[in-house]
PDB file of C-alpha atoms and ligand atoms in Angstrom:
ATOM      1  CA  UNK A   1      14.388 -17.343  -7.796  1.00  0.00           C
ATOM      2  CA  UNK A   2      13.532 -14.426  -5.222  1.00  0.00           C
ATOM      3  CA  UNK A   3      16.246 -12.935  -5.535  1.00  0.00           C
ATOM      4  CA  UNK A   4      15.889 -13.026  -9.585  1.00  0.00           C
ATOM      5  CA  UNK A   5      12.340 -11.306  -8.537  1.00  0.00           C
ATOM      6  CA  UNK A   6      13.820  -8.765  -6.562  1.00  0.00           C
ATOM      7  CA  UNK A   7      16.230  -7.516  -8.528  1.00  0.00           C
ATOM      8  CA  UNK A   8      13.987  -6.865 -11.338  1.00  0.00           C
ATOM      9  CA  UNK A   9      11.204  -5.474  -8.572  1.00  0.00           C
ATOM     10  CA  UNK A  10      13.790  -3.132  -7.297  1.00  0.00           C
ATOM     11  CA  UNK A  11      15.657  -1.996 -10.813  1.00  0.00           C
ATOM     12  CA  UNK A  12      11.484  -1.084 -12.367  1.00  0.00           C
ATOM     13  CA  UNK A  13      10.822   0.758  -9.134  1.00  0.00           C
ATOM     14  CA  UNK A  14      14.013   2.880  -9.220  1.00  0.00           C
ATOM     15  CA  UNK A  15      13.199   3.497 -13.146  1.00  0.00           C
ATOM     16  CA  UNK A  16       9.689   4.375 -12.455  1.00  0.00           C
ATOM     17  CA  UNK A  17      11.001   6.854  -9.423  1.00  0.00           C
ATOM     18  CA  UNK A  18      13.329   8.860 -11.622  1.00  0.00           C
ATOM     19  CA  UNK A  19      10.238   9.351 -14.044  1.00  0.00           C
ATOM     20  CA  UNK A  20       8.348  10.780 -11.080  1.00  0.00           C
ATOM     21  CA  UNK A  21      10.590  13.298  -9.635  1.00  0.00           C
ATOM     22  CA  UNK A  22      11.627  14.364 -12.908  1.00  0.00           C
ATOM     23  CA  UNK A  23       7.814  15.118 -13.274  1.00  0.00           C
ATOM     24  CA  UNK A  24       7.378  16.671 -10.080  1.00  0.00           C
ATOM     25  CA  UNK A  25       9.689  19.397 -12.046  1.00  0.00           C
ATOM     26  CA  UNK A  26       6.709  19.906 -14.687  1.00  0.00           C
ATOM     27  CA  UNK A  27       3.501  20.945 -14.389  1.00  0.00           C
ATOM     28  CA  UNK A  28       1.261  18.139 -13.689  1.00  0.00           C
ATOM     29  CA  UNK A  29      -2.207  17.497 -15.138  1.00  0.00           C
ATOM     30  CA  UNK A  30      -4.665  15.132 -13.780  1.00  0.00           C
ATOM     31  CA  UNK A  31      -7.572  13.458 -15.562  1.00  0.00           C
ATOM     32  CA  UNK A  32     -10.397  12.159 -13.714  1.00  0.00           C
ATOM     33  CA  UNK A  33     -11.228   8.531 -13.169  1.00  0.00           C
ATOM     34  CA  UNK A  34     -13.729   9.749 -10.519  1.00  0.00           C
ATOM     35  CA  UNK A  35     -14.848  13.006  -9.089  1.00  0.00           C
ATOM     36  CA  UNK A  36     -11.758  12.716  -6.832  1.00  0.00           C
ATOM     37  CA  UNK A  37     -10.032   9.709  -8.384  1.00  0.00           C
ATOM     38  CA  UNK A  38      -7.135  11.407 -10.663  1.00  0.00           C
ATOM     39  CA  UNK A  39      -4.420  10.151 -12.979  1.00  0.00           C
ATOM     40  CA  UNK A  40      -1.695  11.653 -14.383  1.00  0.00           C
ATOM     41  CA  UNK A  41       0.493  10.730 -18.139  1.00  0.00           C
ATOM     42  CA  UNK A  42       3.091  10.036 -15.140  1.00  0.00           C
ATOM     43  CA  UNK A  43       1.243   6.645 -13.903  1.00  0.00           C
ATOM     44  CA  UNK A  44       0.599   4.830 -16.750  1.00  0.00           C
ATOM     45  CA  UNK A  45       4.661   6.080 -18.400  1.00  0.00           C
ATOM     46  CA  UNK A  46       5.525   4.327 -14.819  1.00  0.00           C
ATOM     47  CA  UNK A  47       3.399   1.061 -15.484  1.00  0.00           C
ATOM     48  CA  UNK A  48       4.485   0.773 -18.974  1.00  0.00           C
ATOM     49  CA  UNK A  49       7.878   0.774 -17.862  1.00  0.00           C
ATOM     50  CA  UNK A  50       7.128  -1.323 -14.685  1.00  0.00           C
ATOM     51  CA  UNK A  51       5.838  -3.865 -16.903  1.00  0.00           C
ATOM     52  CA  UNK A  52       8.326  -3.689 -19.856  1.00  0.00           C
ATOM     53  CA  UNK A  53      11.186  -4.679 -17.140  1.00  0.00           C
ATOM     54  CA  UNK A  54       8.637  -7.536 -15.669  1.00  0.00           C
ATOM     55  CA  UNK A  55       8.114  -9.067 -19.592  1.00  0.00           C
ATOM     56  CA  UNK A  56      11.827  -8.370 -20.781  1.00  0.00           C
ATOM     57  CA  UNK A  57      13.024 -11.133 -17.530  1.00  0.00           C
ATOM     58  CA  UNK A  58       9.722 -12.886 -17.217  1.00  0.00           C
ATOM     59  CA  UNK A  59       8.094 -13.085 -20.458  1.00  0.00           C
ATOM     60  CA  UNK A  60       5.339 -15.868 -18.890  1.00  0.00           C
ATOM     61  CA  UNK A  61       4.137 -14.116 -15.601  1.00  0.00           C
ATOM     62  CA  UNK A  62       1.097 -13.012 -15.509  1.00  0.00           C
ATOM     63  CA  UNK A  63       0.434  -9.520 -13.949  1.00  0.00           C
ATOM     64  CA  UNK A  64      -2.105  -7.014 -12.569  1.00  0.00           C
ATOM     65  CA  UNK A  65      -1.714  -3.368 -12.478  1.00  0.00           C
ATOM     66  CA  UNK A  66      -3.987  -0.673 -11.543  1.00  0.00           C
ATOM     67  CA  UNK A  67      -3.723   1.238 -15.361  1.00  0.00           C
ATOM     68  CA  UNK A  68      -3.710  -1.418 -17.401  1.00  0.00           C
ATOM     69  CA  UNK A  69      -5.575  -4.547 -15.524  1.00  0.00           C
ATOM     70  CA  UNK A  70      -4.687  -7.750 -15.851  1.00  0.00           C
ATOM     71  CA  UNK A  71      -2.632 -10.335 -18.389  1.00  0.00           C
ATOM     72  CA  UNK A  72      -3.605 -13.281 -17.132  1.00  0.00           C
ATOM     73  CA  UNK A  73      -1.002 -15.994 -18.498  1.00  0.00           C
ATOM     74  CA  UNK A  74      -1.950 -19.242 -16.140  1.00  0.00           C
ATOM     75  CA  UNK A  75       1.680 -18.815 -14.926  1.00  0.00           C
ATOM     76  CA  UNK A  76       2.082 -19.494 -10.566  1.00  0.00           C
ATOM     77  CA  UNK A  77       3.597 -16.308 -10.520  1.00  0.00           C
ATOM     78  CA  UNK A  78       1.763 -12.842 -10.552  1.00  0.00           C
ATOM     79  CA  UNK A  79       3.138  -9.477 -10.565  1.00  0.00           C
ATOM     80  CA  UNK A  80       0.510  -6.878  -8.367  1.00  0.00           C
ATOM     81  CA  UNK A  81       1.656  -2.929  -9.636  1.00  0.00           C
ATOM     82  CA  UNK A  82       0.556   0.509  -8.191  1.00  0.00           C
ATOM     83  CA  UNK A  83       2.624   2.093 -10.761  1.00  0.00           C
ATOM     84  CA  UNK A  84       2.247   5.613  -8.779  1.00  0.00           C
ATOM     85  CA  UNK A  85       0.433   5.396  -5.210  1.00  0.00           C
ATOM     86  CA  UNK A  86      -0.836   8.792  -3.539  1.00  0.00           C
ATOM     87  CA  UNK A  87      -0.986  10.055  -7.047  1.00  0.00           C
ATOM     88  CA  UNK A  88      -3.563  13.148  -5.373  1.00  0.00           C
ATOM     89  CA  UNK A  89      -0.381  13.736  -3.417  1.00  0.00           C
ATOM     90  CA  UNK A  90       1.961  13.539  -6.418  1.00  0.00           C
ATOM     91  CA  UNK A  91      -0.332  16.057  -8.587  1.00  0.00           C
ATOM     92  CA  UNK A  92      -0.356  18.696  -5.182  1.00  0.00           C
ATOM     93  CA  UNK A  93       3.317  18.396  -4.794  1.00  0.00           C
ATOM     94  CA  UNK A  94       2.541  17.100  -1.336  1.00  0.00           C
ATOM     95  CA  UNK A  95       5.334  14.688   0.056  1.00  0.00           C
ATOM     96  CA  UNK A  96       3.433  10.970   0.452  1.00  0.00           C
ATOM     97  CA  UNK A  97       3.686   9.069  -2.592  1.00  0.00           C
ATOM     98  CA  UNK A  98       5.751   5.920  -4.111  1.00  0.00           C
ATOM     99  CA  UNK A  99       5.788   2.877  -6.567  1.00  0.00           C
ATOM    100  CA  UNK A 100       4.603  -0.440  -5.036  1.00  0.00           C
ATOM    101  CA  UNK A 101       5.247  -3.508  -6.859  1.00  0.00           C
ATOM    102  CA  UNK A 102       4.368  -7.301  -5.756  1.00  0.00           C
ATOM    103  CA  UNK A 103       5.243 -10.625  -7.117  1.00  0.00           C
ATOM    104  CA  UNK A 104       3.074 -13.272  -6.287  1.00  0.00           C
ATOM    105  CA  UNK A 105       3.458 -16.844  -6.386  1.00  0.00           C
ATOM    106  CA  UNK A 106       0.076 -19.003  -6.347  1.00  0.00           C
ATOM    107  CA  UNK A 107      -1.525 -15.926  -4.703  1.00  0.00           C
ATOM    108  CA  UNK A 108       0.974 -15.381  -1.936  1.00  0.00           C
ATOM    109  CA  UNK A 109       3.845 -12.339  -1.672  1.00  0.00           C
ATOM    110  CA  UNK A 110       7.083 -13.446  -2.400  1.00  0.00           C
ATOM    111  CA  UNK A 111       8.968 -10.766  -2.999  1.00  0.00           C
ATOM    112  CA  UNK A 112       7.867  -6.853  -2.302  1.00  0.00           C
ATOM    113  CA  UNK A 113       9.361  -3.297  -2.768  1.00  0.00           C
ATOM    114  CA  UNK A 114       8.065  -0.012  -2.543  1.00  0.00           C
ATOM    115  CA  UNK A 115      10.287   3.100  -3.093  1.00  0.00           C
ATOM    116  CA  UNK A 116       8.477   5.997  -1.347  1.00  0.00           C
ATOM    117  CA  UNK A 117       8.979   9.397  -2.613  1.00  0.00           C
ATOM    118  CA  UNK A 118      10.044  12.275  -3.012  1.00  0.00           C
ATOM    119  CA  UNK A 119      12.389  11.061   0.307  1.00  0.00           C
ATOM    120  CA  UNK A 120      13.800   7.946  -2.324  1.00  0.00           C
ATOM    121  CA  UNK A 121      13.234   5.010   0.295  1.00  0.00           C
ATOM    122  CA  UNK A 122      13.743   1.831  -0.749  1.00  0.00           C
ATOM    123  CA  UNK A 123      11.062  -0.823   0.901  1.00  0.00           C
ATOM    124  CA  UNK A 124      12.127  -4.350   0.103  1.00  0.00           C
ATOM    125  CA  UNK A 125      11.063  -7.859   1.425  1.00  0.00           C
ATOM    126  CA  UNK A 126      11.518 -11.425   0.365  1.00  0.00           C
ATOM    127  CA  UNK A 127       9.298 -14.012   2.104  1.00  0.00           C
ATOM    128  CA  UNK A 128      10.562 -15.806   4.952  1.00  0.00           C
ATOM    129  CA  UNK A 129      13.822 -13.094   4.781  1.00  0.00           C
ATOM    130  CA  UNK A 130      12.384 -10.305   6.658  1.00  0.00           C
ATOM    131  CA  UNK A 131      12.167  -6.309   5.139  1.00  0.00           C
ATOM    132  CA  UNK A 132      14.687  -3.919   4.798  1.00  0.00           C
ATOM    133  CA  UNK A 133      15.186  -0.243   4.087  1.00  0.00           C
ATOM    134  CA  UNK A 134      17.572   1.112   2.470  1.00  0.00           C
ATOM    135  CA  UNK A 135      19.212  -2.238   2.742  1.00  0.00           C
ATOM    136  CA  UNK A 136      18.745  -1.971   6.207  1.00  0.00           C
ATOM    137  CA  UNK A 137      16.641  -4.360   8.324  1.00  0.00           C
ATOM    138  CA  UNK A 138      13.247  -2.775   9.935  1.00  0.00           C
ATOM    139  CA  UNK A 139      11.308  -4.086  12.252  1.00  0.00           C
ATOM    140  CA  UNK A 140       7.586  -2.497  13.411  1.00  0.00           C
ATOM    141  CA  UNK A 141       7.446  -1.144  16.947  1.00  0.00           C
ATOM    142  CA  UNK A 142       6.994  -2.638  19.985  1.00  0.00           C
ATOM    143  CA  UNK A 143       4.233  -0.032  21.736  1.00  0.00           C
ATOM    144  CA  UNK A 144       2.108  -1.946  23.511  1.00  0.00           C
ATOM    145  CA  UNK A 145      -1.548  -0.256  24.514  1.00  0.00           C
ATOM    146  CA  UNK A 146      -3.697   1.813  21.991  1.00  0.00           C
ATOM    147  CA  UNK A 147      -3.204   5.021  24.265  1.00  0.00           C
ATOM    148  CA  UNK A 148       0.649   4.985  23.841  1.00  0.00           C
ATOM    149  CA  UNK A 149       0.099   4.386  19.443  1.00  0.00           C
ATOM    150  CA  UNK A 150       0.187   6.576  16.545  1.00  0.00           C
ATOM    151  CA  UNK A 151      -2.468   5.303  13.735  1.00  0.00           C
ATOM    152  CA  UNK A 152      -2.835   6.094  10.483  1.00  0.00           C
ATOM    153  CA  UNK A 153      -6.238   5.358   7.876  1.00  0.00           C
ATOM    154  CA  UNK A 154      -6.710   6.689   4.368  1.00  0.00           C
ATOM    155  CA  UNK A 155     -10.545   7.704   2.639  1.00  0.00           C
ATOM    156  CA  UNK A 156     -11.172   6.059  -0.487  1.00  0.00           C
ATOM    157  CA  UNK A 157     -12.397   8.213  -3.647  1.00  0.00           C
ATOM    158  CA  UNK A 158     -16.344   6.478  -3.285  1.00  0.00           C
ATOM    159  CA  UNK A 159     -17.758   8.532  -0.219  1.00  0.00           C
ATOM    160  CA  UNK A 160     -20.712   5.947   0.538  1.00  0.00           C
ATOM    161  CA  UNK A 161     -21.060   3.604   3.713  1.00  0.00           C
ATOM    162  CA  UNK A 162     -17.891   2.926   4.311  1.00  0.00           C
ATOM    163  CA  UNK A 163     -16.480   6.093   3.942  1.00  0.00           C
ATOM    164  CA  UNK A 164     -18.880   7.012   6.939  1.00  0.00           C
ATOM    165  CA  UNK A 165     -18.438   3.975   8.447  1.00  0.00           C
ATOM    166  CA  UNK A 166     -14.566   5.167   8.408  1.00  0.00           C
ATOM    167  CA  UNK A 167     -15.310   8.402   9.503  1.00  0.00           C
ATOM    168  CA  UNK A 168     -16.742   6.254  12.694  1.00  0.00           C
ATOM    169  CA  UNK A 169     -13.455   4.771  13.442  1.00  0.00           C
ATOM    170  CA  UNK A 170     -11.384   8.226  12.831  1.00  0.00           C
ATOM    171  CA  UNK A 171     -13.236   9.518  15.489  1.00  0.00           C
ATOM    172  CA  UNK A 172     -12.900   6.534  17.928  1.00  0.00           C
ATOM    173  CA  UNK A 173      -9.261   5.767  17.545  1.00  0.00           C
ATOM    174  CA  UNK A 174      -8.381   9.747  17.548  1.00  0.00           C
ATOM    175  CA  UNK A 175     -10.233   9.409  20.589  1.00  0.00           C
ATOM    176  CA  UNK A 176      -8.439   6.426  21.976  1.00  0.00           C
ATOM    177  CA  UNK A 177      -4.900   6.910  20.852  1.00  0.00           C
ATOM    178  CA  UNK A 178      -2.006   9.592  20.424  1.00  0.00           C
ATOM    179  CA  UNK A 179      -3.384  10.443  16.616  1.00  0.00           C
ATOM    180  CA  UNK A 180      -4.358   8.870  13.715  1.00  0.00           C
ATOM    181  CA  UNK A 181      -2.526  10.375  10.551  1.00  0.00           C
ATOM    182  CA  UNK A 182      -4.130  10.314   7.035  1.00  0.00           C
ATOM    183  CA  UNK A 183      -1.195  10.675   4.330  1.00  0.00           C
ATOM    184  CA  UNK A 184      -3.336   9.723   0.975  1.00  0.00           C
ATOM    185  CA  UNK A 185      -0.828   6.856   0.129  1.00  0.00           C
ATOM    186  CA  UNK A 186      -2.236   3.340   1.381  1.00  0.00           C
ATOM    187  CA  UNK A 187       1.599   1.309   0.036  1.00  0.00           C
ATOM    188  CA  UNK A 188       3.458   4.353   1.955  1.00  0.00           C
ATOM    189  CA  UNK A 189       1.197   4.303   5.515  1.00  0.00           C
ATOM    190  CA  UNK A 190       2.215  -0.107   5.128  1.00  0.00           C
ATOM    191  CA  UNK A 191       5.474   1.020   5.308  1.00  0.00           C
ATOM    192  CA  UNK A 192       5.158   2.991   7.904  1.00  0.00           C
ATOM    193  CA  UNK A 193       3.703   0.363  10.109  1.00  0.00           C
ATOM    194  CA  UNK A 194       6.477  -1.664   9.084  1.00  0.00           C
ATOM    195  CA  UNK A 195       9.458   0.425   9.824  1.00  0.00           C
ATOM    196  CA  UNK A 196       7.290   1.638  12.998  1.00  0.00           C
ATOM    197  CA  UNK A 197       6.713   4.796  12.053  1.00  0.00           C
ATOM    198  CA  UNK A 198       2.926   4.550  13.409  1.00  0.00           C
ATOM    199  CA  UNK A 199       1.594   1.476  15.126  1.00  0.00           C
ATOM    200  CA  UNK A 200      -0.942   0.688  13.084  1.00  0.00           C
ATOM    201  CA  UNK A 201      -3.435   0.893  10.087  1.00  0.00           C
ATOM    202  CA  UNK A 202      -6.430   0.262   8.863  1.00  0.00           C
ATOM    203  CA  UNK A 203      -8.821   1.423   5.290  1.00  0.00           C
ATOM    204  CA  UNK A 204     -11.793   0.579   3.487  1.00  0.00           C
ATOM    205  CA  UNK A 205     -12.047   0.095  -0.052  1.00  0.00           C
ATOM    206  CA  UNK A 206      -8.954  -0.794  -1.229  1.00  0.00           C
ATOM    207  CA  UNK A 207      -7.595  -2.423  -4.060  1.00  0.00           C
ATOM    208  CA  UNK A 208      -5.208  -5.442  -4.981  1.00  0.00           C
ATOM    209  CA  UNK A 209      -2.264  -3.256  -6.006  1.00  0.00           C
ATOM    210  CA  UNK A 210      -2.980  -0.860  -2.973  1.00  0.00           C
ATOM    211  CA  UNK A 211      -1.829  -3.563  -0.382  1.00  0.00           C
ATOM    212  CA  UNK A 212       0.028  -6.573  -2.314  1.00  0.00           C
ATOM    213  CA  UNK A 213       3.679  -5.343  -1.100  1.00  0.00           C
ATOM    214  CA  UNK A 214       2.807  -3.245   1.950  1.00  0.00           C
ATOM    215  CA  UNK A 215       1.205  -6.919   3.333  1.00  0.00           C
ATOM    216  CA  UNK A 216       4.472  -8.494   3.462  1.00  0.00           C
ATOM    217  CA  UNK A 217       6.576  -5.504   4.178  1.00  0.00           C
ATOM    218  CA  UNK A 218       4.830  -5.557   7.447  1.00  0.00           C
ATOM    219  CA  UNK A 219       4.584  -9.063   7.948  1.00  0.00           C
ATOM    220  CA  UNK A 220       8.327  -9.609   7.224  1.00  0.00           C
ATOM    221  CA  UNK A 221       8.992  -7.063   9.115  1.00  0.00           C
ATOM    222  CA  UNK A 222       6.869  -8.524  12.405  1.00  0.00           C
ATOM    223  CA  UNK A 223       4.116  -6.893  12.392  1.00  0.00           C
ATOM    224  CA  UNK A 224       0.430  -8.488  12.086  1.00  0.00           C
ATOM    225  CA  UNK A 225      -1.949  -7.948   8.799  1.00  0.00           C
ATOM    226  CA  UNK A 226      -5.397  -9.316   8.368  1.00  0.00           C
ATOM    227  CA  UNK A 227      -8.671  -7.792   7.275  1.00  0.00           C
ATOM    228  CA  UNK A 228     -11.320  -5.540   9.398  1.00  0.00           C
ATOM    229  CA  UNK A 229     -12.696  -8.503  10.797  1.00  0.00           C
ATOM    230  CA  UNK A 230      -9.904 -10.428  11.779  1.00  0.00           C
ATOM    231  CA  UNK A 231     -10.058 -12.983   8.936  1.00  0.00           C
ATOM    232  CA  UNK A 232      -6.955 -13.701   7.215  1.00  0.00           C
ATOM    233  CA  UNK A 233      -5.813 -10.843   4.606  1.00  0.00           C
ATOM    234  CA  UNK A 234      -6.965 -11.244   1.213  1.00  0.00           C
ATOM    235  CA  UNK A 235      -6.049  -9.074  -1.532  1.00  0.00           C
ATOM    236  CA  UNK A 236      -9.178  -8.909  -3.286  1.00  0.00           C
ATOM    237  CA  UNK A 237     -11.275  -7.829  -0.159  1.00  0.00           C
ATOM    238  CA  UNK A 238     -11.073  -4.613   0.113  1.00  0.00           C
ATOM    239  CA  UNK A 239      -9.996  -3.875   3.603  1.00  0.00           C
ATOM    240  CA  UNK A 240      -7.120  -3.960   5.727  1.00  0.00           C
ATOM    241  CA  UNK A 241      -5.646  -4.496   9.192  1.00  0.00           C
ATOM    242  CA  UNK A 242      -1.920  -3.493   9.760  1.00  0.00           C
ATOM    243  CA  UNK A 243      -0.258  -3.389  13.192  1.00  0.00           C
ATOM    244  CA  UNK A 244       2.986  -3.721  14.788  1.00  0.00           C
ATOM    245  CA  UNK A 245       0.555  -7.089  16.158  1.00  0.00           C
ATOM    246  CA  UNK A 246       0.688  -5.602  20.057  1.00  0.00           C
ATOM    247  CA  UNK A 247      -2.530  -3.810  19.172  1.00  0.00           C
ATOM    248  CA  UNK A 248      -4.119  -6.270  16.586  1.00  0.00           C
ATOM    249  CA  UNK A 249      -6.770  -7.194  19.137  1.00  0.00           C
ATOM    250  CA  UNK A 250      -7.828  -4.361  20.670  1.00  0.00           C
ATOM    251  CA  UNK A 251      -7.994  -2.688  17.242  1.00  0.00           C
ATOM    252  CA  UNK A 252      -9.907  -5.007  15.995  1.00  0.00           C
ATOM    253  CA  UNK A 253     -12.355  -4.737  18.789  1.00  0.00           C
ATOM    254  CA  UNK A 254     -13.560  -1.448  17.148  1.00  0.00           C
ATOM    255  CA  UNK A 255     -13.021  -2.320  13.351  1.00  0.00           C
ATOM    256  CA  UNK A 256     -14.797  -5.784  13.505  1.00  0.00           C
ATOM    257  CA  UNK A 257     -18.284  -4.215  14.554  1.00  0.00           C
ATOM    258  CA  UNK A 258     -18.282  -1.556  12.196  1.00  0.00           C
ATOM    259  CA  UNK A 259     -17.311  -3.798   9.331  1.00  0.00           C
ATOM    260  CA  UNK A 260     -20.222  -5.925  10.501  1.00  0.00           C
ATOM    261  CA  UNK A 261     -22.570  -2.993  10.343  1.00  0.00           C
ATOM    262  CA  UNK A 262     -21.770  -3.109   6.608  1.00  0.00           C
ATOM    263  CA  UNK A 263     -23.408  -6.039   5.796  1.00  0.00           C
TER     264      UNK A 263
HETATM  265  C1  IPD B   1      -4.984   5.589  -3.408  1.00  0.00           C
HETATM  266  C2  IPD B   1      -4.126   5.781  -2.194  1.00  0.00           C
HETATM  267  C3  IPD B   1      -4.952   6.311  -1.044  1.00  0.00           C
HETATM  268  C4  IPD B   1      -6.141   5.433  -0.751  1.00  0.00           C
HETATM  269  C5  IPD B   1      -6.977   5.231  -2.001  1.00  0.00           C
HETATM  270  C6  IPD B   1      -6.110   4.636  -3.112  1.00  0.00           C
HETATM  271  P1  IPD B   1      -3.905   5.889  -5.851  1.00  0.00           P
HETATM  272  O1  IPD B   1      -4.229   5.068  -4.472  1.00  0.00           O
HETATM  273  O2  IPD B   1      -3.501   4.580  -1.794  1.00  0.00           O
HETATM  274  O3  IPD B   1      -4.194   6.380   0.137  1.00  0.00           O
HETATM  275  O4  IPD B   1      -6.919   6.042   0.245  1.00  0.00           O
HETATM  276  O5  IPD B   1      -8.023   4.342  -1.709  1.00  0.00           O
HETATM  277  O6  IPD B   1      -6.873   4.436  -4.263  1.00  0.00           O
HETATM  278  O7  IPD B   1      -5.218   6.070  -6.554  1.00  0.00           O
HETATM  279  O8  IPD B   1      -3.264   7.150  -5.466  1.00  0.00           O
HETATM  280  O9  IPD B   1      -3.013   4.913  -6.535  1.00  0.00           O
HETATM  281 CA1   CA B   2      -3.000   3.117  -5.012  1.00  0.00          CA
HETATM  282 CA1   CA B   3      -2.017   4.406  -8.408  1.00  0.00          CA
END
């Protein structure tokens, strides 16, 4: 059946990338969901499409995706969709941006792929199968102390506590390690942990369809993912852990208080 799942996963996220780079050809206009929270035509053409593959093959799934919400069918399987991620980036032309599409099954990944663009990189990983680039197999990297590690974070569009509270732990780990990037594309920066790229990751404020795939792209490809506090990821809380698992602890040393400073 995974397989089934990631054909269709990868075919929708292929469609849905040829609809964004031909757009990155037009002019692009964004509405405003928030002050800094913009959407283009482009995302919901790409979740419309997403989802029209996901019904044609598996009419009783149910399925959650950021434009739209969620069709909930009672079926084990559930399809999580960031139809465009990074879509600030996507609007400026600015080269961090993908699809990201999960399936589910009684609330764990099965099956995950994320094509990030405009470099056309296909993410793909099947539980218990490991994760794959391209086709080929990626593993996350093996640095082992916080001084030797490239991070990366992203800043949510709300800019309340925890944006500060973020700003806190830019300042520390910029402090503690070689540099912490900040691309604007939360599925993209998973990748990256999982094809070592950077060593490690962490945001506030996320959503389902931010992390669903990047979760087991990591995991699958060796790397550890849990939230701020160490407690076992969970889509629906909105914050996120992600490390090649050397530097789980010692991150978390840092993200743990100020998550607790939340409360
Ligand atoms: C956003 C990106 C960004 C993250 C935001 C997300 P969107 O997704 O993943 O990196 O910082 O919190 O909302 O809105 O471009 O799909
Ligand atoms: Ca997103
Ligand atoms: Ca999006």
């Amino acid at each position: 059946m995974n397989i089934e799942l990631l054909a269709v996963a990868e075919l929708a996220a292929r469609d849905a990338g040829q609809i964004i780079l031909a757009a990155l050809n037009q002019p692009r206009r964004p509405d405003y969901k928030g002050q800094t929270d913009l959407v283009t035509k482009t995302d919901q053409e790409c979740e419309d499409l997403i989802i029209k593959h996901i019904n044609s093959e598996f009419p009783g799934h149910s399925i959650l995706a950021e434009e739209s919400g969620a069709q909930d069918t009672k079926s084990d399987y559930q399809w999580v969709i960031d139809p465009l991620d990074g879509t600030t980036n996507f609007v400026h032309g600015y080269p961090s941006f993908g699809v990201s599409i999960a399936c589910l099954r009684s609330g764990i990944p099965e099956v995950a792929v994320i094509l990030e663009l405009p470099v056309n990189r296909l993410f793909t990983a099947v539980k218990g199968q490991g994760a794959f680039v391209d086709g080929h197999k990626i593993k996350v990297s093996n640095t082992e102390t916080l001084n030797e590690s490239l991070l990366v974070t992203g800043f949510g569009y709300d800019h309340g506590n925890k944006w500060e509270a973020n700003m806190k732990l830019f300042k520390h780990f910029t402090d503690k390690s070689q540099g912490v990037r900040r691309l604007g594309a939360a599925a993209i920066d998973l990748c990256h942990v999982a094809c070592g790229f950077v060593d490690g990751f962490w945001e506030f404020d996320l959503k389902p369809w931010d992390m669903a795939a990047g979760i087991l792209m990591v995991s699958e490809a060796g790397g550890k993912v849990s939230q701020l506090n160490g407690i076992n990821i969970d889509i629906y809380q909105d914050h996120i852990l992600a490390t090649n698992g050397n530097i789980h602890e010692i991150m978390l040393e840092h993200t743990k208080p100020v998550l607790e400073s939340l409360l």
